[in-house]
């Protein structure tokens, strides 16, 4: 399945029209990460057919249907997504399009968490731009109700553990996802102290993609390409214990190139009693459907659905973040 997740991530990163061109010119397998088997499945799925490989798997492994049912049941319990991006930072679509896609999936809410100013490569929002975004979100919420766009940010965790936005603005937001995006190869002790400080910050609601790993290359803005990278080193037991102490949820990041935390760390977080948020980190409307990846990993490691904060209603969630 890892090969198919990799191929899906490669296809998702293609510019508009490129998939059609690759299929027409039979050059799909020239792309790194797509082989003959995954390429054939992509062509068949793009034509609206059930891929032959998938049909054979379903026939050969019917005994796995109960697991699939468990994942589907878990997915149906999710009411929203707490980590999404728009074209205000490094996403590819306007806020309205992201919200309408979330509505089509049956979500009740979506937290808009564009990047903070330090992450200039991702067009992070200055305080002034974030203030303007809050006004835009308020107007959209009047139009799209009862669906709700929760105000938020994916806030960089600075090297000293502080958060990359003013306390005043962070206090006005519904959801704060705090993530490390720089100095990812720091020594374990330094990274641990950095993360512990962020987790203890009263504004932090969710610890985003905690290891920072990338399993496959991915495209960024303006043609930049990120290489795969290993996990950051940190004392996971200390960080997850701090999450329990301070009421900070651990994100189960569903992006195919992240799938973060790794299963062994996710199992540790379960054992220590953490709460979780199953998020897509979506940068385009179609990526909002990736939550199934996170649900599969949650089922595999025994996450209790009641400990997943985005199974709660918006009011329950906001009571929790406010606290």
Tab-separated table of C-alpha atoms in Angstrom:
chain	number	residue	atom	x	y	z
A	1	UNK	CA	0.000	0.000	0.000
A	2	UNK	CA	2.948	2.334	0.581
A	3	UNK	CA	3.661	2.333	-3.157
A	4	UNK	CA	0.123	3.408	-3.919
A	5	UNK	CA	0.224	6.157	-1.286
A	6	UNK	CA	3.477	7.386	-2.813
A	7	UNK	CA	1.990	7.363	-6.319
A	8	UNK	CA	-1.104	9.211	-5.101
A	9	UNK	CA	1.050	11.934	-3.564
A	10	UNK	CA	3.048	12.280	-6.810
A	11	UNK	CA	-0.126	12.633	-8.882
A	12	UNK	CA	-1.630	15.113	-6.441
A	13	UNK	CA	1.416	17.369	-6.823
A	14	UNK	CA	1.140	17.523	-10.630
A	15	UNK	CA	0.082	20.858	-12.142
A	16	UNK	CA	-3.341	21.107	-13.769
A	17	UNK	CA	-3.549	19.138	-17.009
A	18	UNK	CA	-0.257	17.308	-16.482
A	19	UNK	CA	-1.899	13.997	-15.515
A	20	UNK	CA	-3.989	14.014	-18.710
A	21	UNK	CA	-0.877	14.756	-20.764
A	22	UNK	CA	1.138	12.017	-19.090
A	23	UNK	CA	-1.613	9.464	-19.680
A	24	UNK	CA	-2.052	10.545	-23.295
A	25	UNK	CA	1.690	10.353	-24.024
A	26	UNK	CA	2.203	7.211	-21.925
A	27	UNK	CA	4.896	8.880	-19.828
A	28	UNK	CA	3.269	8.452	-16.413
A	29	UNK	CA	5.858	5.924	-15.260
A	30	UNK	CA	8.663	8.365	-16.092
A	31	UNK	CA	7.731	10.121	-12.849
A	32	UNK	CA	9.713	9.052	-9.817
A	33	UNK	CA	7.439	7.124	-7.464
A	34	UNK	CA	5.134	5.679	-10.138
A	35	UNK	CA	5.839	2.188	-11.459
A	36	UNK	CA	4.043	-0.034	-13.966
A	37	UNK	CA	1.583	-1.430	-11.412
A	38	UNK	CA	0.669	1.884	-9.771
A	39	UNK	CA	0.678	3.625	-13.157
A	40	UNK	CA	-1.853	1.155	-14.572
A	41	UNK	CA	-4.090	1.665	-11.532
A	42	UNK	CA	-3.933	5.453	-11.957
A	43	UNK	CA	-4.894	5.243	-15.640
A	44	UNK	CA	-7.833	2.949	-14.893
A	45	UNK	CA	-9.058	5.053	-11.964
A	46	UNK	CA	-8.715	8.247	-14.023
A	47	UNK	CA	-10.962	6.669	-16.657
A	48	UNK	CA	-13.591	5.999	-14.002
A	49	UNK	CA	-12.939	2.256	-13.753
A	50	UNK	CA	-12.105	0.163	-10.684
A	51	UNK	CA	-8.389	-0.643	-11.040
A	52	UNK	CA	-7.828	-4.335	-11.824
A	53	UNK	CA	-5.222	-4.590	-9.068
A	54	UNK	CA	-7.675	-3.247	-6.481
A	55	UNK	CA	-10.386	-5.651	-7.668
A	56	UNK	CA	-8.005	-8.585	-7.264
A	57	UNK	CA	-7.008	-7.445	-3.793
A	58	UNK	CA	-10.622	-7.109	-2.697
A	59	UNK	CA	-11.336	-10.627	-3.975
A	60	UNK	CA	-8.227	-12.160	-2.392
A	61	UNK	CA	-8.435	-10.440	0.983
A	62	UNK	CA	-12.118	-10.387	1.815
A	63	UNK	CA	-11.189	-11.323	5.386
A	64	UNK	CA	-9.796	-7.800	5.841
A	65	UNK	CA	-13.205	-6.200	5.325
A	66	UNK	CA	-13.835	-5.933	9.109
A	67	UNK	CA	-10.711	-3.757	9.436
A	68	UNK	CA	-11.922	-1.588	6.559
A	69	UNK	CA	-15.284	-1.335	8.301
A	70	UNK	CA	-13.570	-0.220	11.524
A	71	UNK	CA	-11.668	2.493	9.645
A	72	UNK	CA	-14.852	3.663	7.904
A	73	UNK	CA	-16.676	3.803	11.228
A	74	UNK	CA	-13.829	5.804	12.761
A	75	UNK	CA	-13.808	8.169	9.784
A	76	UNK	CA	-17.562	8.729	10.099
A	77	UNK	CA	-17.060	9.932	13.684
A	78	UNK	CA	-14.879	12.859	12.567
A	79	UNK	CA	-16.772	16.146	12.425
A	80	UNK	CA	-14.025	18.342	10.988
A	81	UNK	CA	-10.386	18.909	10.156
A	82	UNK	CA	-8.093	21.081	12.305
A	83	UNK	CA	-5.174	21.581	9.886
A	84	UNK	CA	-5.840	23.087	6.440
A	85	UNK	CA	-4.232	25.699	4.199
A	86	UNK	CA	-5.536	28.168	1.624
A	87	UNK	CA	-3.964	30.353	-1.067
A	88	UNK	CA	-3.354	32.953	1.625
A	89	UNK	CA	-0.180	30.985	2.429
A	90	UNK	CA	1.030	27.955	0.455
A	91	UNK	CA	-2.286	26.320	-0.400
A	92	UNK	CA	-3.590	26.322	-3.941
A	93	UNK	CA	-7.228	27.315	-3.442
A	94	UNK	CA	-9.283	30.154	-1.953
A	95	UNK	CA	-10.781	29.754	1.511
A	96	UNK	CA	-14.303	29.395	0.120
A	97	UNK	CA	-13.311	26.476	-2.131
A	98	UNK	CA	-11.663	24.680	0.779
A	99	UNK	CA	-14.755	25.226	2.928
A	100	UNK	CA	-17.136	24.050	0.207
A	101	UNK	CA	-15.057	20.900	-0.273
A	102	UNK	CA	-15.223	20.247	3.476
A	103	UNK	CA	-18.993	20.696	3.389
A	104	UNK	CA	-19.261	18.195	0.526
A	105	UNK	CA	-17.449	15.628	2.698
A	106	UNK	CA	-19.996	16.092	5.479
A	107	UNK	CA	-17.750	18.110	7.783
A	108	UNK	CA	-19.356	20.442	10.293
A	109	UNK	CA	-16.270	22.644	10.607
A	110	UNK	CA	-12.785	23.223	9.251
A	111	UNK	CA	-9.950	25.037	10.984
A	112	UNK	CA	-8.102	27.342	8.602
A	113	UNK	CA	-4.465	27.144	9.697
A	114	UNK	CA	-2.308	29.041	7.232
A	115	UNK	CA	1.360	29.442	8.083
A	116	UNK	CA	2.868	32.013	10.424
A	117	UNK	CA	5.214	34.814	9.228
A	118	UNK	CA	8.574	33.144	9.858
A	119	UNK	CA	7.885	30.522	7.173
A	120	UNK	CA	8.472	32.865	4.251
A	121	UNK	CA	8.912	29.960	1.815
A	122	UNK	CA	5.243	29.166	2.477
A	123	UNK	CA	4.107	32.819	2.248
A	124	UNK	CA	3.420	32.896	5.979
A	125	UNK	CA	0.895	35.453	7.211
A	126	UNK	CA	2.108	38.593	8.939
A	127	UNK	CA	0.014	39.839	11.826
A	128	UNK	CA	-1.628	42.367	9.510
A	129	UNK	CA	-2.542	39.742	6.889
A	130	UNK	CA	-3.873	37.394	9.565
A	131	UNK	CA	-6.093	40.183	10.896
A	132	UNK	CA	-7.503	40.687	7.392
A	133	UNK	CA	-8.075	36.949	7.070
A	134	UNK	CA	-10.118	36.948	10.271
A	135	UNK	CA	-12.493	39.462	8.685
A	136	UNK	CA	-12.797	37.329	5.529
A	137	UNK	CA	-13.560	34.231	7.596
A	138	UNK	CA	-16.228	36.091	9.571
A	139	UNK	CA	-17.970	37.086	6.334
A	140	UNK	CA	-17.796	33.548	4.934
A	141	UNK	CA	-19.214	32.087	8.137
A	142	UNK	CA	-22.283	34.290	7.742
A	143	UNK	CA	-22.812	32.842	4.252
A	144	UNK	CA	-21.927	29.201	4.864
A	145	UNK	CA	-23.654	28.518	8.189
A	146	UNK	CA	-24.310	26.197	9.927
A	147	UNK	CA	-20.917	25.041	8.642
A	148	UNK	CA	-18.167	26.916	10.446
A	149	UNK	CA	-14.674	27.927	9.429
A	150	UNK	CA	-12.673	28.019	12.650
A	151	UNK	CA	-10.013	30.717	12.755
A	152	UNK	CA	-6.549	29.326	13.236
A	153	UNK	CA	-2.889	29.169	12.368
A	154	UNK	CA	-0.131	26.634	11.869
A	155	UNK	CA	2.375	28.443	14.018
A	156	UNK	CA	6.089	27.854	13.681
A	157	UNK	CA	7.820	26.719	16.857
A	158	UNK	CA	10.868	28.971	17.099
A	159	UNK	CA	14.236	27.550	18.136
A	160	UNK	CA	13.700	28.805	21.701
A	161	UNK	CA	10.274	27.112	21.869
A	162	UNK	CA	8.253	30.318	21.538
A	163	UNK	CA	5.457	30.609	18.981
A	164	UNK	CA	5.809	32.682	15.821
A	165	UNK	CA	2.927	35.116	16.365
A	166	UNK	CA	1.838	37.685	18.940
A	167	UNK	CA	0.120	36.494	22.099
A	168	UNK	CA	-2.727	38.911	21.406
A	169	UNK	CA	-3.492	37.391	18.001
A	170	UNK	CA	-3.009	33.811	19.162
A	171	UNK	CA	-5.514	34.485	21.901
A	172	UNK	CA	-8.123	35.531	19.332
A	173	UNK	CA	-7.870	32.338	17.275
A	174	UNK	CA	-10.040	29.259	17.654
A	175	UNK	CA	-7.305	26.686	16.964
A	176	UNK	CA	-3.504	26.880	17.146
A	177	UNK	CA	-1.462	24.078	15.589
A	178	UNK	CA	2.193	24.402	16.601
A	179	UNK	CA	4.778	22.742	14.339
A	180	UNK	CA	8.548	22.619	13.901
A	181	UNK	CA	9.637	23.574	10.378
A	182	UNK	CA	13.285	24.580	10.852
A	183	UNK	CA	16.515	23.172	12.333
A	184	UNK	CA	14.957	19.730	12.017
A	185	UNK	CA	18.334	18.011	12.434
A	186	UNK	CA	19.003	19.566	15.843
A	187	UNK	CA	20.301	17.329	18.617
A	188	UNK	CA	17.676	15.430	20.575
A	189	UNK	CA	18.074	17.393	23.823
A	190	UNK	CA	17.663	20.764	22.091
A	191	UNK	CA	14.670	19.597	20.034
A	192	UNK	CA	13.035	18.115	23.129
A	193	UNK	CA	13.337	21.375	25.090
A	194	UNK	CA	12.011	23.319	22.114
A	195	UNK	CA	8.951	21.089	21.784
A	196	UNK	CA	8.306	20.974	25.526
A	197	UNK	CA	8.182	24.773	25.646
A	198	UNK	CA	5.701	24.896	22.760
A	199	UNK	CA	3.481	22.164	24.195
A	200	UNK	CA	3.339	24.015	27.518
A	201	UNK	CA	2.343	27.291	25.846
A	202	UNK	CA	-1.294	27.947	26.802
A	203	UNK	CA	-2.089	28.964	23.203
A	204	UNK	CA	-1.018	25.607	21.726
A	205	UNK	CA	-3.928	23.278	21.031
A	206	UNK	CA	-2.371	20.719	18.665
A	207	UNK	CA	1.237	19.562	18.186
A	208	UNK	CA	1.565	19.269	14.394
A	209	UNK	CA	3.475	16.526	12.471
A	210	UNK	CA	5.780	15.935	15.416
A	211	UNK	CA	8.751	14.219	13.725
A	212	UNK	CA	8.770	16.424	10.613
A	213	UNK	CA	9.611	13.438	8.424
A	214	UNK	CA	8.976	13.317	4.670
A	215	UNK	CA	8.699	9.847	3.174
A	216	UNK	CA	8.865	10.940	-0.475
A	217	UNK	CA	9.838	14.101	-2.375
A	218	UNK	CA	7.204	16.786	-2.781
A	219	UNK	CA	6.735	19.901	-4.840
A	220	UNK	CA	6.484	23.334	-3.206
A	221	UNK	CA	5.659	26.817	-4.376
A	222	UNK	CA	7.435	28.180	-7.440
A	223	UNK	CA	8.766	24.773	-8.488
A	224	UNK	CA	10.790	24.107	-5.346
A	225	UNK	CA	11.224	20.437	-4.539
A	226	UNK	CA	11.663	19.011	-1.047
A	227	UNK	CA	13.691	15.844	-0.683
A	228	UNK	CA	12.691	12.997	1.658
A	229	UNK	CA	13.978	13.539	5.176
A	230	UNK	CA	14.227	11.387	8.308
A	231	UNK	CA	12.503	11.963	11.603
A	232	UNK	CA	13.722	14.629	13.970
A	233	UNK	CA	15.295	13.248	17.146
A	234	UNK	CA	13.575	14.061	20.445
A	235	UNK	CA	12.489	12.408	23.697
A	236	UNK	CA	9.043	11.280	22.584
A	237	UNK	CA	8.015	10.007	26.013
A	238	UNK	CA	8.787	13.397	27.584
A	239	UNK	CA	7.004	15.352	24.845
A	240	UNK	CA	3.891	13.165	24.807
A	241	UNK	CA	3.735	13.190	28.608
A	242	UNK	CA	3.823	16.987	28.452
A	243	UNK	CA	0.972	16.902	25.934
A	244	UNK	CA	-1.095	14.941	28.463
A	245	UNK	CA	-0.152	17.332	31.271
A	246	UNK	CA	-0.983	20.498	29.324
A	247	UNK	CA	-3.982	19.220	27.372
A	248	UNK	CA	-2.313	19.486	23.961
A	249	UNK	CA	-3.505	17.064	21.284
A	250	UNK	CA	-1.010	15.105	19.195
A	251	UNK	CA	-1.747	15.407	15.513
A	252	UNK	CA	-2.136	12.271	13.408
A	253	UNK	CA	-1.090	13.856	10.123
A	254	UNK	CA	-2.763	12.096	7.186
A	255	UNK	CA	-0.681	13.462	4.310
A	256	UNK	CA	0.687	10.462	2.352
A	257	UNK	CA	4.225	11.860	2.398
A	258	UNK	CA	4.117	12.468	6.160
A	259	UNK	CA	1.970	9.842	7.963
A	260	UNK	CA	3.301	11.385	11.143
A	261	UNK	CA	3.833	10.225	13.866
A	262	UNK	CA	5.266	6.855	12.827
A	263	UNK	CA	3.280	3.912	14.184
A	264	UNK	CA	5.719	3.144	17.020
A	265	UNK	CA	5.458	6.728	18.321
A	266	UNK	CA	1.713	6.819	17.819
A	267	UNK	CA	1.415	3.642	19.899
A	268	UNK	CA	3.524	5.303	22.614
A	269	UNK	CA	1.271	8.371	22.621
A	270	UNK	CA	-1.761	6.077	22.988
A	271	UNK	CA	-0.108	4.266	25.891
A	272	UNK	CA	0.702	7.556	27.659
A	273	UNK	CA	-2.903	8.789	27.404
A	274	UNK	CA	-2.641	11.555	24.797
A	275	UNK	CA	-5.547	13.162	23.001
A	276	UNK	CA	-5.353	13.310	19.213
A	277	UNK	CA	-6.450	15.309	16.196
A	278	UNK	CA	-6.697	13.454	12.872
A	279	UNK	CA	-5.912	16.069	10.232
A	280	UNK	CA	-5.126	16.233	6.540
A	281	UNK	CA	-2.774	19.240	6.420
A	282	UNK	CA	-4.645	19.829	3.154
A	283	UNK	CA	-3.290	22.358	0.661
A	284	UNK	CA	-6.008	21.694	-1.949
A	285	UNK	CA	-9.701	20.706	-1.794
A	286	UNK	CA	-9.156	17.103	-2.911
A	287	UNK	CA	-6.691	16.523	-0.096
A	288	UNK	CA	-9.414	16.994	2.521
A	289	UNK	CA	-10.411	13.387	1.846
A	290	UNK	CA	-7.093	12.084	3.171
A	291	UNK	CA	-8.369	11.646	6.727
A	292	UNK	CA	-8.894	7.954	6.031
A	293	UNK	CA	-5.095	7.547	6.123
A	294	UNK	CA	-5.012	8.852	9.675
A	295	UNK	CA	-8.053	6.814	10.722
A	296	UNK	CA	-6.380	3.636	9.453
A	297	UNK	CA	-3.352	4.332	11.627
A	298	UNK	CA	-5.546	5.231	14.603
A	299	UNK	CA	-7.400	1.912	14.355
A	300	UNK	CA	-4.119	0.012	13.950
A	301	UNK	CA	-2.667	1.499	17.154
A	302	UNK	CA	-5.825	1.346	19.282
A	303	UNK	CA	-6.706	5.053	19.492
A	304	UNK	CA	-9.990	5.510	21.365
A	305	UNK	CA	-12.345	7.562	19.221
A	306	UNK	CA	-13.395	9.568	22.285
A	307	UNK	CA	-9.801	10.841	22.595
A	308	UNK	CA	-9.890	12.385	19.116
A	309	UNK	CA	-10.805	16.028	19.585
A	310	UNK	CA	-12.231	16.536	16.102
A	311	UNK	CA	-14.927	13.976	16.781
A	312	UNK	CA	-16.420	16.597	19.110
A	313	UNK	CA	-18.965	19.238	18.154
A	314	UNK	CA	-17.654	22.704	17.341
A	315	UNK	CA	-18.923	24.031	20.667
A	316	UNK	CA	-17.238	21.216	22.605
A	317	UNK	CA	-14.038	21.734	20.672
A	318	UNK	CA	-14.020	25.481	21.277
A	319	UNK	CA	-14.674	24.975	24.993
A	320	UNK	CA	-11.578	22.750	25.016
A	321	UNK	CA	-9.343	25.150	23.071
A	322	UNK	CA	-10.496	28.077	25.195
A	323	UNK	CA	-9.574	26.141	28.325
